[in-house]
Amino acid sequence: MSKETWLYLYENSELKKIYIGIGGSLGRVFQSHNKEAEELRDASKTRLLQTSMPFSSRKDALMAEAVAIYIAGLSGYEPVYDSEQQDELFKPTNIQGKKSTKYLMPAVYVRDGEIRQEQLSSAIIVPISSERIEGRPSAYGCEPPEIFAERATGYWEIASGRRSQIKHLVAVLTGSHHVILGSWEVDPEKEWKLKPIEECKTSREQSRVSIPIVNPKEANHLDIRGKTYMGRLGQRVSYSPDIQ
């Protein structure tokens, strides 16, 4: 049976500071913390609150804690952390030091249905993380198709001998869900543009190419966008079984 976990917080509206933590008992709120958290707890006008019912597992409580801290930050509060929270909940996202939580991801378009890798033909499958990287947009479901297509098309390592066989691009969300984020028709006769030399960090990247799609705005080729992809998905591109 999962151990019960309680969520609690120290909230001071005058200081605009908040500490949100989790513990295995109702008494955790009064126990030792780091210096900044204890100073906030003991400050005048600080309210101590905790959930009236426990979470059924630590994982569920961690997700609630991460979301609560994220929302508090958006509300103008300065979140107070301890080292465990920093390592387990958050990670830096840019050079300004802003942080996001691994328990939140951009909302994506999802619908019922599965597409197996062996059902696809003349297809290349590219893995897309939920995060915004290298200035390219995230997998946010309301991103215009032509904007997100810039990320989905690459640049990818694709052997020259396979390019003429590719007529379908499928972008799949990495992680545990494998939602199909977009599906585009490919024109293999168009130019497979090499990644600009100035953008290459290694000599190997100089062979990466952009996949030439027919229409960036048409992101639901063969009506599979939003369905769950069932098949191989690694850090590099994969292919439908008919591509050798």
GROMACS .gro file of N, CA and C in nm, residues 109 111-115 119-120 168-170 180-185 218-228:
model
   84
  109TYR      N    1  -0.298   1.824  -2.849
  109TYR     CA    2  -0.424   1.771  -2.902
  109TYR      C    3  -0.421   1.619  -2.896
  111ARG      N    4  -0.675   1.250  -2.914
  111ARG     CA    5  -0.803   1.186  -2.940
  111ARG      C    6  -0.786   1.035  -2.933
  112ASP      N    7  -0.897   0.964  -2.931
  112ASP     CA    8  -0.892   0.819  -2.921
  112ASP      C    9  -0.835   0.757  -3.048
  113GLY      N   10  -0.778   0.639  -3.031
  113GLY     CA   11  -0.726   0.566  -3.147
  113GLY      C   12  -0.577   0.542  -3.138
  114GLU      N   13  -0.532   0.434  -3.199
  114GLU     CA   14  -0.391   0.398  -3.202
  114GLU      C   15  -0.346   0.376  -3.345
  115ILE      N   16  -0.221   0.411  -3.371
  115ILE     CA   17  -0.158   0.386  -3.500
  115ILE      C   18  -0.031   0.305  -3.474
  119GLN      N   19   0.146  -0.016  -3.950
  119GLN     CA   20   0.037   0.036  -4.032
  119GLN      C   21   0.084   0.148  -4.124
  120LEU      N   22   0.196   0.207  -4.092
  120LEU     CA   23   0.248   0.319  -4.170
  120LEU      C   24   0.328   0.268  -4.290
  168HIS      N   25   0.597   1.045  -4.606
  168HIS     CA   26   0.510   1.076  -4.493
  168HIS      C   27   0.597   1.106  -4.371
  169LEU      N   28   0.571   1.220  -4.306
  169LEU     CA   29   0.642   1.259  -4.184
  169LEU      C   30   0.545   1.252  -4.066
  170VAL      N   31   0.583   1.177  -3.963
  170VAL     CA   32   0.502   1.164  -3.842
  170VAL      C   33   0.584   1.213  -3.723
  180ILE      N   34   0.068   1.146  -3.140
  180ILE     CA   35   0.111   1.196  -3.271
  180ILE      C   36   0.080   1.344  -3.277
  181LEU      N   37   0.184   1.426  -3.277
  181LEU     CA   38   0.170   1.572  -3.272
  181LEU      C   39   0.137   1.632  -3.407
  182GLY      N   40   0.181   1.567  -3.513
  182GLY     CA   41   0.156   1.618  -3.646
  182GLY      C   42   0.189   1.513  -3.750
  183SER      N   43   0.127   1.525  -3.866
  183SER     CA   44   0.145   1.428  -3.974
  183SER      C   45   0.142   1.506  -4.106
  184TRP      N   46   0.251   1.500  -4.182
  184TRP     CA   47   0.263   1.578  -4.304
  184TRP      C   48   0.298   1.490  -4.424
  185GLU      N   49   0.249   1.529  -4.541
  185GLU     CA   50   0.290   1.464  -4.665
  185GLU      C   51   0.427   1.516  -4.704
  218GLU      N   52  -0.085   2.171  -4.350
  218GLU     CA   53  -0.162   2.047  -4.349
  218GLU      C   54  -0.093   1.947  -4.256
  219ALA      N   55  -0.128   1.955  -4.128
  219ALA     CA   56  -0.059   1.877  -4.025
  219ALA      C   57  -0.135   1.752  -3.982
  220ASN      N   58  -0.236   1.711  -4.062
  220ASN     CA   59  -0.313   1.592  -4.026
  220ASN      C   60  -0.324   1.499  -4.146
  221HIS      N   61  -0.214   1.477  -4.212
  221HIS     CA   62  -0.210   1.387  -4.328
  221HIS      C   63  -0.254   1.246  -4.286
  222LEU      N   64  -0.347   1.189  -4.359
  222LEU     CA   65  -0.404   1.057  -4.334
  222LEU      C   66  -0.484   1.050  -4.204
  223ASP      N   67  -0.518   1.166  -4.149
  223ASP     CA   68  -0.608   1.177  -4.034
  223ASP      C   69  -0.560   1.096  -3.913
  224ILE      N   70  -0.434   1.115  -3.875
  224ILE     CA   71  -0.382   1.041  -3.759
  224ILE      C   72  -0.334   1.133  -3.646
  225ARG      N   73  -0.336   1.262  -3.666
  225ARG     CA   74  -0.292   1.355  -3.562
  225ARG      C   75  -0.377   1.337  -3.436
  226GLY      N   76  -0.311   1.334  -3.320
  226GLY     CA   77  -0.380   1.320  -3.193
  226GLY      C   78  -0.395   1.178  -3.145
  227LYS      N   79  -0.374   1.082  -3.234
  227LYS     CA   80  -0.383   0.942  -3.194
  227LYS      C   81  -0.253   0.897  -3.128
  228THR      N   82  -0.254   0.780  -3.068
  228THR     CA   83  -0.136   0.727  -2.998
  228THR      C   84  -0.054   0.640  -3.091
   0.00000   0.00000   0.00000
